[in-house]
Amino acid sequence: MAEYDVDLFVIGAGSGGTRAARIAAGHGARVMIAEEDRIGGTCVIRGCVPKKLFVYASRFTEDFEDAAGFGWTLPAKPSFDWPTLRDAVANEVTRLSGLYRKGLEGAKAEIREERAVIEGPHEVRLQKSGQLVRARHILVATGGWPSFDPPIPGGELGISSNEVFHLPVLPKRMLVVGGGYIALEFASLFARLGVAVTLLHRGDNILRGFDEDIRTRLRDALKEAGITFRLGCTVERIEELPDGSRRAHCATGAPIEADVVLVATGRRPNTKGLGLEKVGAELGPLGEVVVDAASTSSVPSIHAVGDVTNRVNLTPVAIREGHAFADTVFGNKPWTVDHGIIASAVFTTPEVGTVGLSEEQALAAGHELRVFESNFRPMKATISGRHERIYMKLVVDAKTDKMLGVHILGHDAGEIIQATAIAVTMGATKADFDRTVALHPSAAEELVTMRTPRAG
Ligand code: NDP
C-alpha cells in the first residue's frame, strides 16, 4: 500500500487553494481539494467579484446625470430594481464558481465538497464521509471570515459582507460600521443606489494606513456624494425597534436608526476547529497560520497561503502564494512571493489606487522626499458640469530619485495604478516618468507631466 493517498491535500477551494491545486496537479502531483462552501472562495462568491458588479451598477447614477450635458435626453427619471441586479450578480457568481470547478476537474484534482479537519501532520479527516486521507503535504487555504471582535451587544442584528449580496429588498437607510475597504466600498455603492448611508467609525479618519491626503480627500468626496460620517464613534450596542429597524448607540452622540446595519470591522483568519493547534502548528494572535517565506508552517508537511496567513490579504497575493508553493514543492522550481510592492484599489466612487509607500510611511522610513501633486478637473466633468476632481501624488526619494509611492483618487484609479505598479516594481525614477511621453488627452498623462515638487 502506498504511504500516502495523495501528494497534496488542499483545504479550501478559494483563489489560493485552487491555484495551488491546479499547478501542483500540472506538475504531476495527486491532488485532493476539499471545500465546505461553494467553490471559488471569498473573492468569487462573496467578495471582489460580486462587489465590483455592484459598483458598476452604482455608477450608472452618475452616467445618467452626466448624459444631459452631452446632449442626451433621458425619457424619464431612471429607476433601479434591486432584485434584478442581485439575481444577475448571483447568476454570474454561479457561472464563475462553475468555471473554477471545471478548472480543477480539468487538472484532475479530486474535489470533495465537505469540511476537512487536520488530524495529524499527514492526515486529514473528511467530516461528512468520515474518510481519513493520508497526504504527503497539506495546504491550508481557508481564507478569512468577517470579525465582530470584540462582540458588540446586539451585533447579531447586523449583517456582514457575506449577507449583503442577498438582501431581500434595498433598504432605505443603512448604517455601516467600520472605516476600511469593505465599509467604504459598500457605503459608497449603496449611497449611489439611493440608500441613505451613515458610516460609523471609531477612528478620526477613514482608511488607516493610506496616504493622509487620499484619506481626507476621499472622505470629503464621499460626504459630497451624500454619505453621513460619524467619526470617533465606537458602537456600543445595537437594538431592534418594534418596526424591525435597528438603532445603534455610539459611546457619544445621539443614537441613530436604520433598516440595515452592515458591520465591516475587519476579517479574521479562518482556522477555528481546523485541528492546527492539535498537530502543533503555530498560530498567531489573530489565529493566523504562522508561515515562512515558502508558506510552510512550523509543521514541515503543513503549509498555508492567502488570508489565513494574514500577510497581505488580497486575492492576487493568495494566488501567487499558491502558485509559488506548488512550483516549489512539486515542480522543482523554488520561488517566493515578494510582498514588498503590491498595488491595491478601493472601489469607492471616486476610486482609490495606490502602490508603494504613503508620504507618511516614506518619512517614517527615513527618506528625504520630493512630493509632486496634481489636482484637476477631468475633461468629462467640463461639459457634464459635475463637480469632480482627480488627485494624484508622487512620493519620490530626493536623494536617489526613486519613485517610492504613487497615489490616485478619481475615475479609473485602479486601472491606472495597475500599469503604474509595473514601473514602480521595476524601480523607476522620477526621471523615467519625466521622459515618458504623455498620452493626450487622458487623466493618466498627469503622472508623467508633473514637474514642480510641492513646496515645504
Ligand atoms: P479592514 O482591516 O480594511 O478595516 C477594518 C475597519 O474596521 C477599520 O476601519 C478598523 O478601524 C475597524 N475596526 C476593526 N475592529 C473594530 C472594532 N472592534 N470596532 C470598531 N471598528 C473596528 O477590513 P475590511 O473588513 O474592510 O476588509 C478586510 C480585508 O479584505 C482588507 O484588509 C483587504 O485586505 C481585503 N479587501 C480588499 C478589497 C480591495 O482590494 N478592494 C476590498 C475588500 C476587502 P481602525 O482603522 O481603527 O483599526
Short mmCIF file of C-alpha atoms and ligand atoms in Angstrom, two decimals:
data_model
loop_
_atom_site.label_atom_id
_atom_site.label_comp_id
_atom_site.label_asym_id
_atom_site.label_seq_id
_atom_site.Cartn_x
_atom_site.Cartn_y
_atom_site.Cartn_z
CA MET A 1 0.00 0.00 0.00
CA ALA A 2 1.32 3.46 -0.89
CA GLU A 3 2.48 5.51 2.08
CA TYR A 4 0.17 8.40 1.14
CA ASP A 5 -3.22 8.52 -0.62
CA VAL A 6 -2.38 11.87 -2.22
CA ASP A 7 0.65 14.09 -2.63
CA LEU A 8 -1.29 17.22 -1.77
CA PHE A 9 -4.45 17.78 0.20
CA VAL A 10 -5.76 21.34 -0.12
CA ILE A 11 -8.27 22.62 2.42
CA GLY A 12 -10.27 25.43 0.84
CA ALA A 13 -11.09 25.95 -2.85
CA GLY A 14 -10.73 29.73 -2.96
CA SER A 15 -8.28 31.71 -5.06
CA GLY A 16 -5.09 30.50 -3.35
CA GLY A 17 -6.11 26.87 -2.83
CA THR A 18 -7.45 26.42 -6.33
CA ARG A 19 -4.32 27.87 -7.93
CA ALA A 20 -2.06 25.66 -5.80
CA ALA A 21 -4.13 22.55 -6.58
CA ARG A 22 -4.09 23.15 -10.34
CA ILE A 23 -0.39 23.95 -10.53
CA ALA A 24 0.59 21.02 -8.31
CA ALA A 25 -1.55 18.65 -10.39
CA GLY A 26 0.10 20.06 -13.51
CA HIS A 27 3.45 19.07 -12.01
CA GLY A 28 2.15 15.52 -11.71
CA ALA A 29 1.05 15.55 -8.07
CA ARG A 30 -2.00 13.54 -6.97
CA VAL A 31 -4.23 16.27 -5.54
CA MET A 32 -7.39 16.28 -3.45
CA ILE A 33 -9.15 19.53 -2.55
CA ALA A 34 -11.94 19.98 -0.01
CA GLU A 35 -14.42 22.85 0.15
CA GLU A 36 -17.26 23.14 2.66
CA ASP A 37 -18.93 26.10 0.95
CA ARG A 38 -19.13 26.95 -2.74
CA ILE A 39 -16.09 26.50 -4.95
CA GLY A 40 -14.43 29.84 -5.65
CA GLY A 41 -13.90 31.22 -2.17
CA THR A 42 -14.42 34.72 -0.81
CA CYS A 43 -13.36 36.66 -3.90
CA VAL A 44 -15.66 34.89 -6.32
CA ILE A 45 -18.59 34.02 -4.08
CA ARG A 46 -18.91 36.89 -1.59
CA GLY A 47 -16.16 39.41 -2.24
CA CYS A 48 -14.31 41.15 -5.05
CA VAL A 49 -16.35 39.85 -7.98
CA PRO A 50 -19.95 40.44 -6.84
CA LYS A 51 -18.84 43.67 -5.14
CA LYS A 52 -17.33 45.07 -8.33
CA LEU A 53 -20.51 44.23 -10.26
CA PHE A 54 -22.49 46.16 -7.63
CA VAL A 55 -20.06 49.06 -8.02
CA TYR A 56 -20.67 49.13 -11.78
CA ALA A 57 -24.41 49.25 -11.12
CA SER A 58 -24.00 52.13 -8.70
CA ARG A 59 -22.06 54.24 -11.20
CA PHE A 60 -24.90 54.43 -13.73
CA THR A 61 -26.49 57.06 -11.48
CA GLU A 62 -23.71 59.42 -12.41
CA ASP A 63 -23.76 58.46 -16.09
CA PHE A 64 -27.46 59.19 -16.37
CA GLU A 65 -26.96 62.60 -14.76
CA ASP A 66 -23.92 63.46 -16.88
CA ALA A 67 -25.55 62.42 -20.16
CA ALA A 68 -27.66 65.59 -20.29
CA GLY A 69 -24.59 67.80 -20.63
CA PHE A 70 -23.61 65.82 -23.72
CA GLY A 71 -26.96 66.34 -25.42
CA TRP A 72 -28.88 63.30 -24.28
CA THR A 73 -32.42 63.48 -23.01
CA LEU A 74 -33.47 60.55 -20.92
CA PRO A 75 -37.18 59.68 -21.25
CA ALA A 76 -37.93 59.76 -17.53
CA LYS A 77 -36.16 59.57 -14.21
CA PRO A 78 -34.32 56.26 -14.49
CA SER A 79 -35.43 53.73 -11.90
CA PHE A 80 -33.44 50.95 -10.32
CA ASP A 81 -34.60 47.43 -9.49
CA TRP A 82 -32.54 45.78 -6.75
CA PRO A 83 -33.74 42.16 -7.29
CA THR A 84 -32.73 42.37 -10.97
CA LEU A 85 -29.18 43.37 -10.05
CA ARG A 86 -28.92 41.00 -7.09
CA ASP A 87 -30.09 38.00 -9.12
CA ALA A 88 -27.96 38.82 -12.16
CA VAL A 89 -24.90 39.05 -9.93
CA ALA A 90 -25.82 35.78 -8.20
CA ASN A 91 -26.07 34.09 -11.62
CA GLU A 92 -22.67 35.40 -12.63
CA VAL A 93 -21.20 34.11 -9.36
CA THR A 94 -22.68 30.68 -10.12
CA ARG A 95 -21.15 30.74 -13.60
CA LEU A 96 -17.72 31.64 -12.24
CA SER A 97 -17.91 29.03 -9.50
CA GLY A 98 -18.64 26.50 -12.26
CA LEU A 99 -15.54 27.64 -14.15
CA TYR A 100 -13.42 27.17 -11.02
CA ARG A 101 -14.80 23.64 -10.69
CA LYS A 102 -14.07 22.90 -14.34
CA GLY A 103 -10.52 24.16 -13.91
CA LEU A 104 -9.94 21.79 -11.01
CA GLU A 105 -11.56 18.87 -12.81
CA GLY A 106 -9.55 19.63 -15.94
CA ALA A 107 -6.38 19.49 -13.88
CA LYS A 108 -7.53 16.13 -12.46
CA ALA A 109 -7.71 17.36 -8.88
CA GLU A 110 -10.22 15.31 -6.87
CA ILE A 111 -12.88 17.61 -5.38
CA ARG A 112 -14.55 16.83 -2.03
CA GLU A 113 -17.43 19.11 -1.12
CA GLU A 114 -17.28 18.81 2.63
CA ARG A 115 -15.38 20.14 5.59
CA ALA A 116 -11.91 18.75 6.20
CA VAL A 117 -10.08 18.77 9.53
CA ILE A 118 -6.41 18.05 10.17
CA GLU A 119 -5.80 15.05 12.41
CA GLY A 120 -2.05 14.62 12.02
CA PRO A 121 0.92 16.11 10.18
CA HIS A 122 -0.07 13.96 7.20
CA GLU A 123 -3.71 13.18 7.98
CA VAL A 124 -6.94 14.88 7.08
CA ARG A 125 -10.41 13.71 8.07
CA LEU A 126 -13.35 14.50 5.79
CA GLN A 127 -16.23 15.36 8.08
CA LYS A 128 -19.25 14.18 6.12
CA SER A 129 -17.94 10.91 4.74
CA GLY A 130 -15.61 10.23 7.67
CA GLN A 131 -12.83 9.29 5.23
CA LEU A 132 -9.27 9.65 6.51
CA VAL A 133 -6.89 10.83 3.80
CA ARG A 134 -3.12 10.45 4.16
CA ALA A 135 -1.31 13.30 2.40
CA ARG A 136 2.37 13.95 1.81
CA HIS A 137 1.64 17.68 2.07
CA ILE A 138 -1.34 19.58 3.45
CA LEU A 139 -2.12 23.11 2.28
CA VAL A 140 -4.42 25.28 4.41
CA ALA A 141 -6.13 27.86 2.21
CA THR A 142 -9.25 28.55 4.22
CA GLY A 143 -9.20 32.35 3.92
CA GLY A 144 -10.80 34.70 6.40
CA TRP A 145 -14.20 35.38 7.89
CA PRO A 146 -15.93 38.61 8.99
CA SER A 147 -14.98 39.50 12.53
CA PHE A 148 -17.27 41.07 15.12
CA ASP A 149 -14.46 41.19 17.64
CA PRO A 150 -14.86 42.32 20.33
CA PRO A 151 -18.54 41.49 20.01
CA ILE A 152 -20.92 44.45 20.09
CA PRO A 153 -24.01 43.72 22.20
CA GLY A 154 -26.77 43.23 19.63
CA GLY A 155 -24.15 42.74 16.89
CA GLU A 156 -26.15 39.76 15.62
CA LEU A 157 -28.79 42.28 14.49
CA GLY A 158 -26.28 43.49 11.93
CA ILE A 159 -25.16 41.75 8.78
CA SER A 160 -21.68 41.19 7.38
CA SER A 161 -20.42 41.48 3.82
CA ASN A 162 -21.41 37.81 3.40
CA GLU A 163 -25.10 38.63 3.64
CA VAL A 164 -25.12 42.00 1.92
CA PHE A 165 -25.22 40.38 -1.52
CA HIS A 166 -28.55 38.72 -0.77
CA LEU A 167 -30.65 41.48 0.83
CA PRO A 168 -34.32 40.73 0.07
CA VAL A 169 -35.05 44.43 -0.50
CA LEU A 170 -32.94 47.50 -0.99
CA PRO A 171 -33.01 49.28 2.38
CA LYS A 172 -33.94 52.94 2.59
CA ARG A 173 -31.42 53.62 5.37
CA MET A 174 -28.19 51.79 6.10
CA LEU A 175 -25.60 52.09 8.85
CA VAL A 176 -22.11 50.90 8.00
CA VAL A 177 -19.75 50.20 10.89
CA GLY A 178 -16.00 50.41 10.09
CA GLY A 179 -13.68 52.59 8.06
CA GLY A 180 -11.73 50.09 5.95
CA TYR A 181 -12.00 48.70 2.41
CA ILE A 182 -15.29 46.86 2.88
CA ALA A 183 -17.08 49.57 4.87
CA LEU A 184 -16.19 52.26 2.36
CA GLU A 185 -16.89 50.30 -0.79
CA PHE A 186 -20.37 49.29 0.36
CA ALA A 187 -21.15 52.71 1.84
CA SER A 188 -20.23 54.27 -1.48
CA LEU A 189 -22.13 51.90 -3.74
CA PHE A 190 -25.30 51.79 -1.65
CA ALA A 191 -25.36 55.59 -1.39
CA ARG A 192 -25.24 55.75 -5.19
CA LEU A 193 -28.08 53.24 -5.43
CA GLY A 194 -30.21 55.69 -3.45
CA VAL A 195 -29.79 54.38 0.11
CA ALA A 196 -29.31 56.92 2.91
CA VAL A 197 -25.98 55.75 4.31
CA THR A 198 -24.36 56.71 7.61
CA LEU A 199 -20.85 55.47 8.30
CA LEU A 200 -19.91 54.92 11.94
CA HIS A 201 -16.20 54.62 12.51
CA ARG A 202 -14.20 54.57 15.72
CA GLY A 203 -11.21 56.47 14.26
CA ASP A 204 -10.95 60.16 13.41
CA ASN A 205 -10.46 59.39 9.73
CA ILE A 206 -11.11 56.52 7.31
CA LEU A 207 -8.66 54.07 5.66
CA ARG A 208 -5.96 53.98 8.31
CA GLY A 209 -2.57 53.29 6.74
CA PHE A 210 -3.33 55.03 3.43
CA ASP A 211 -1.74 58.32 2.41
CA GLU A 212 -3.23 61.14 4.52
CA ASP A 213 -4.15 63.27 1.50
CA ILE A 214 -6.03 60.37 -0.05
CA ARG A 215 -7.86 59.63 3.21
CA THR A 216 -9.06 63.17 3.68
CA ARG A 217 -9.95 63.83 0.06
CA LEU A 218 -11.86 60.55 -0.22
CA ARG A 219 -13.79 61.30 2.96
CA ASP A 220 -14.73 64.74 1.64
CA ALA A 221 -15.76 63.31 -1.74
CA LEU A 222 -17.94 60.66 -0.11
CA LYS A 223 -19.55 63.31 2.08
CA GLU A 224 -20.34 65.25 -1.06
CA ALA A 225 -21.85 62.08 -2.54
CA GLY A 226 -24.32 62.09 0.35
CA ILE A 227 -22.77 59.78 2.95
CA THR A 228 -23.10 60.96 6.53
CA PHE A 229 -19.98 60.34 8.63
CA ARG A 230 -19.97 59.76 12.36
CA LEU A 231 -16.26 59.58 13.10
CA GLY A 232 -14.94 58.90 16.59
CA CYS A 233 -17.99 56.71 17.11
CA THR A 234 -17.43 53.41 18.86
CA VAL A 235 -20.64 51.43 18.54
CA GLU A 236 -21.58 50.20 22.00
CA ARG A 237 -24.87 48.50 21.31
CA ILE A 238 -27.36 47.72 18.57
CA GLU A 239 -31.03 47.16 19.32
CA GLU A 240 -34.09 46.16 17.34
CA LEU A 241 -37.07 48.52 17.30
CA PRO A 242 -40.70 47.34 17.20
CA ASP A 243 -40.94 48.09 13.46
CA GLY A 244 -37.95 45.82 12.77
CA SER A 245 -35.48 48.61 12.17
CA ARG A 246 -32.19 48.87 14.07
CA ARG A 247 -30.86 51.52 16.42
CA ALA A 248 -27.12 51.87 17.03
CA HIS A 249 -25.70 53.60 20.08
CA CYS A 250 -22.31 55.28 19.88
CA ALA A 251 -20.28 55.98 23.02
CA THR A 252 -21.01 59.67 22.40
CA GLY A 253 -23.74 61.48 20.50
CA ALA A 254 -27.32 60.60 19.69
CA PRO A 255 -28.34 57.05 18.72
CA ILE A 256 -29.03 56.50 15.06
CA GLU A 257 -31.60 54.33 13.29
CA ALA A 258 -31.63 52.42 10.03
CA ASP A 259 -33.18 49.43 8.28
CA VAL A 260 -29.91 47.53 7.95
CA VAL A 261 -26.60 47.66 9.85
CA LEU A 262 -23.60 46.40 7.91
CA VAL A 263 -20.75 45.53 10.27
CA ALA A 264 -17.40 45.73 8.43
CA THR A 265 -14.89 45.78 11.25
CA GLY A 266 -12.31 43.50 9.67
CA ARG A 267 -11.81 39.84 8.96
CA ARG A 268 -10.03 37.07 10.85
CA PRO A 269 -8.11 34.06 9.56
CA ASN A 270 -10.36 31.03 9.28
CA THR A 271 -8.56 28.46 11.45
CA LYS A 272 -11.10 27.68 14.15
CA GLY A 273 -11.64 23.96 14.60
CA LEU A 274 -9.24 23.01 11.79
CA GLY A 275 -7.05 20.93 14.10
CA LEU A 276 -3.92 23.02 13.58
CA GLU A 277 -3.18 23.53 17.29
CA LYS A 278 -3.53 19.81 17.92
CA VAL A 279 -0.75 18.96 15.47
CA GLY A 280 1.48 21.72 16.84
CA ALA A 281 1.21 24.25 14.01
CA GLU A 282 1.94 27.70 15.38
CA LEU A 283 -0.89 30.23 15.19
CA GLY A 284 -0.53 34.00 15.55
CA PRO A 285 -2.57 36.33 17.78
CA LEU A 286 -5.48 36.54 15.31
CA GLY A 287 -5.45 32.79 14.69
CA GLU A 288 -3.38 33.10 11.52
CA VAL A 289 -1.13 30.24 10.45
CA VAL A 290 2.43 31.40 11.02
CA VAL A 291 4.44 30.52 7.91
CA ASP A 292 7.91 31.16 6.50
CA ALA A 293 8.66 32.78 3.13
CA ALA A 294 7.93 29.45 1.42
CA SER A 295 4.46 29.33 3.07
CA THR A 296 5.43 26.41 5.32
CA SER A 297 4.12 26.31 8.89
CA SER A 298 6.01 25.17 11.98
CA VAL A 299 4.97 21.61 10.95
CA PRO A 300 7.08 20.87 7.83
CA SER A 301 4.33 18.97 5.96
CA ILE A 302 1.68 21.65 6.60
CA HIS A 303 1.63 24.83 4.52
CA ALA A 304 -0.72 27.79 4.23
CA VAL A 305 -1.43 30.52 1.69
CA GLY A 306 -3.77 33.51 1.41
CA ASP A 307 -5.78 35.37 4.04
CA VAL A 308 -5.47 32.50 6.53
CA THR A 309 -1.82 33.58 6.94
CA ASN A 310 -2.77 37.27 7.38
CA ARG A 311 0.19 38.53 5.36
CA VAL A 312 -1.24 40.77 2.62
CA ASN A 313 -4.94 39.93 2.41
CA LEU A 314 -5.58 40.39 -1.29
CA THR A 315 -6.73 37.81 -3.85
CA PRO A 316 -3.83 38.17 -6.31
CA VAL A 317 -1.40 37.71 -3.43
CA ALA A 318 -3.09 34.46 -2.38
CA ILE A 319 -2.95 33.25 -5.99
CA ARG A 320 0.78 33.97 -6.19
CA GLU A 321 1.47 32.33 -2.85
CA GLY A 322 -0.42 29.22 -4.00
CA HIS A 323 1.47 29.17 -7.29
CA ALA A 324 4.87 29.65 -5.64
CA PHE A 325 4.11 26.90 -3.12
CA ALA A 326 3.11 24.40 -5.83
CA ASP A 327 6.09 25.21 -8.06
CA THR A 328 8.46 24.95 -5.11
CA VAL A 329 7.18 21.72 -3.58
CA PHE A 330 6.03 19.81 -6.68
CA GLY A 331 7.69 21.48 -9.67
CA ASN A 332 11.29 21.66 -8.52
CA LYS A 333 11.14 25.40 -9.31
CA PRO A 334 11.52 27.16 -5.97
CA TRP A 335 10.48 30.80 -5.74
CA THR A 336 8.91 33.04 -3.13
CA VAL A 337 6.43 35.91 -3.30
CA ASP A 338 7.76 39.43 -2.84
CA HIS A 339 5.26 41.12 -0.55
CA GLY A 340 7.09 44.45 -0.83
CA ILE A 341 5.36 46.40 -3.60
CA ILE A 342 1.72 45.48 -4.11
CA ALA A 343 -0.80 47.79 -5.74
CA SER A 344 -4.31 47.94 -4.40
CA ALA A 345 -7.55 49.77 -5.12
CA VAL A 346 -10.54 50.76 -3.06
CA PHE A 347 -13.58 50.62 -5.30
CA THR A 348 -15.38 53.59 -3.88
CA THR A 349 -16.60 56.33 -6.20
CA PRO A 350 -14.24 58.13 -6.55
CA GLU A 351 -11.86 55.22 -6.61
CA VAL A 352 -8.51 54.93 -4.84
CA GLY A 353 -5.46 53.37 -6.49
CA THR A 354 -2.25 53.11 -4.58
CA VAL A 355 1.16 51.48 -4.85
CA GLY A 356 4.25 51.77 -2.68
CA LEU A 357 4.78 53.99 0.33
CA SER A 358 2.49 56.75 1.52
CA GLU A 359 4.16 60.07 2.23
CA GLU A 360 3.93 59.37 5.97
CA GLN A 361 5.41 55.87 5.62
CA ALA A 362 8.25 57.15 3.46
CA LEU A 363 9.11 59.86 6.00
CA ALA A 364 8.93 57.37 8.86
CA ALA A 365 11.34 55.12 6.93
CA GLY A 366 13.84 57.98 6.90
CA HIS A 367 13.55 59.08 3.25
CA GLU A 368 14.13 62.66 2.30
CA LEU A 369 11.28 63.41 -0.09
CA ARG A 370 10.19 65.34 -3.10
CA VAL A 371 6.41 65.19 -3.38
CA PHE A 372 4.53 66.01 -6.59
CA GLU A 373 0.80 66.63 -6.62
CA SER A 374 -1.81 67.23 -9.25
CA ASN A 375 -5.41 68.09 -8.57
CA PHE A 376 -7.52 68.69 -11.63
CA ARG A 377 -10.97 68.60 -13.14
CA PRO A 378 -11.28 65.64 -15.52
CA MET A 379 -12.21 66.51 -19.09
CA LYS A 380 -15.57 64.75 -18.91
CA ALA A 381 -16.60 66.94 -15.98
CA THR A 382 -16.25 70.13 -18.00
CA ILE A 383 -19.28 69.53 -20.20
CA SER A 384 -21.21 67.37 -17.76
CA GLY A 385 -20.87 70.13 -15.18
CA ARG A 386 -20.17 67.57 -12.46
CA HIS A 387 -18.17 68.91 -9.55
CA GLU A 388 -15.38 66.37 -9.67
CA ARG A 389 -11.62 66.33 -9.22
CA ILE A 390 -8.85 63.81 -9.76
CA TYR A 391 -5.96 63.88 -7.31
CA MET A 392 -2.56 62.29 -7.92
CA LYS A 393 0.51 62.22 -5.73
CA LEU A 394 4.03 61.02 -6.44
CA VAL A 395 6.30 60.29 -3.49
CA VAL A 396 9.93 60.44 -4.66
CA ASP A 397 13.17 59.82 -2.79
CA ALA A 398 15.05 63.15 -3.05
CA LYS A 399 18.48 61.50 -2.99
CA THR A 400 18.03 58.59 -5.40
CA ASP A 401 15.11 60.00 -7.47
CA LYS A 402 13.39 56.63 -7.00
CA MET A 403 9.59 56.53 -7.14
CA LEU A 404 8.58 55.33 -3.68
CA GLY A 405 4.81 55.63 -3.98
CA VAL A 406 2.01 56.66 -6.32
CA HIS A 407 -1.45 57.52 -5.03
CA ILE A 408 -4.51 58.33 -7.11
CA LEU A 409 -8.04 59.33 -6.22
CA GLY A 410 -10.53 59.50 -9.06
CA HIS A 411 -12.04 57.70 -12.02
CA ASP A 412 -10.16 54.58 -13.14
CA ALA A 413 -7.58 54.91 -10.35
CA GLY A 414 -7.45 51.11 -10.06
CA GLU A 415 -6.79 50.63 -13.77
CA ILE A 416 -4.15 53.36 -13.86
CA ILE A 417 -2.33 52.16 -10.76
CA GLN A 418 -2.03 48.60 -12.07
CA ALA A 419 0.03 49.83 -15.04
CA THR A 420 1.97 52.30 -12.89
CA ALA A 421 2.82 49.48 -10.49
CA ILE A 422 4.94 47.86 -13.22
CA ALA A 423 7.18 50.93 -13.30
CA VAL A 424 7.37 51.17 -9.51
CA THR A 425 8.16 47.44 -9.25
CA MET A 426 10.95 47.90 -11.80
CA GLY A 427 12.45 50.61 -9.60
CA ALA A 428 11.56 53.55 -11.87
CA THR A 429 12.86 57.00 -11.02
CA LYS A 430 11.07 60.30 -11.39
CA ALA A 431 13.34 60.92 -14.40
CA ASP A 432 11.90 57.75 -16.00
CA PHE A 433 8.41 59.14 -15.52
CA ASP A 434 9.54 62.51 -16.94
CA ARG A 435 10.98 61.02 -20.12
CA THR A 436 7.79 59.05 -20.79
CA VAL A 437 5.75 60.86 -23.45
CA ALA A 438 2.26 61.78 -22.31
CA LEU A 439 -0.84 60.23 -23.88
CA HIS A 440 -3.25 63.05 -24.57
CA PRO A 441 -5.99 63.61 -23.62
CA SER A 442 -6.07 61.28 -20.65
CA ALA A 443 -6.10 61.63 -16.88
CA ALA A 444 -3.12 59.28 -16.52
CA GLU A 445 -0.87 61.64 -18.52
CA GLU A 446 -0.63 63.81 -15.39
CA LEU A 447 1.62 61.12 -13.92
CA VAL A 448 4.32 61.99 -16.44
CA THR A 449 3.83 65.75 -16.66
CA MET A 450 4.26 66.85 -13.03
CA ARG A 451 7.44 68.95 -12.89
CA THR A 452 7.36 71.12 -9.78
CA PRO A 453 7.61 69.49 -6.38
CA ARG A 454 5.30 70.69 -3.64
CA ALA A 455 6.86 73.43 -1.58
CA GLY A 456 7.84 72.72 2.03
P1 NDP B 1 -10.03 46.49 7.20
O1 NDP B 1 -9.00 45.94 8.08
O2 NDP B 1 -9.65 47.15 5.92
O3 NDP B 1 -10.89 47.57 8.01
C1 NDP B 1 -11.48 47.24 9.23
C2 NDP B 1 -12.11 48.51 9.76
O4 NDP B 1 -12.85 48.19 10.92
C3 NDP B 1 -11.08 49.55 10.15
O5 NDP B 1 -11.59 50.82 9.84
C4 NDP B 1 -10.96 49.35 11.65
O6 NDP B 1 -10.66 50.54 12.35
C5 NDP B 1 -12.37 48.94 12.02
N1 NDP B 1 -12.42 48.09 13.20
C6 NDP B 1 -11.68 47.00 13.45
N2 NDP B 1 -12.04 46.43 14.64
C7 NDP B 1 -13.02 47.20 15.13
C8 NDP B 1 -13.80 47.16 16.30
N3 NDP B 1 -13.62 46.21 17.21
N4 NDP B 1 -14.72 48.12 16.49
C9 NDP B 1 -14.90 49.11 15.57
N5 NDP B 1 -14.20 49.20 14.44
C10 NDP B 1 -13.27 48.27 14.22
O7 NDP B 1 -11.04 45.30 6.98
P2 NDP B 1 -12.22 45.09 5.96
O8 NDP B 1 -13.17 44.22 6.68
O9 NDP B 1 -12.71 46.36 5.39
O10 NDP B 1 -11.51 44.26 4.81
C11 NDP B 1 -10.83 43.06 5.13
C12 NDP B 1 -9.69 42.83 4.17
O11 NDP B 1 -10.21 42.45 2.93
C13 NDP B 1 -8.87 44.09 3.90
O12 NDP B 1 -7.79 44.18 4.76
C14 NDP B 1 -8.43 43.90 2.49
O13 NDP B 1 -7.17 43.30 2.50
C15 NDP B 1 -9.44 42.96 1.89
N6 NDP B 1 -10.31 43.69 0.94
C16 NDP B 1 -9.75 44.25 -0.16
C17 NDP B 1 -10.52 44.92 -1.06
C18 NDP B 1 -9.89 45.54 -2.27
O14 NDP B 1 -8.76 45.20 -2.56
N7 NDP B 1 -10.56 46.45 -2.95
C19 NDP B 1 -11.96 45.05 -0.89
C20 NDP B 1 -12.44 44.46 0.32
C21 NDP B 1 -11.64 43.80 1.18
P3 NDP B 1 -9.16 51.00 12.63
O15 NDP B 1 -8.66 51.62 11.38
O16 NDP B 1 -9.31 51.95 13.75
O17 NDP B 1 -8.41 49.76 13.03
#
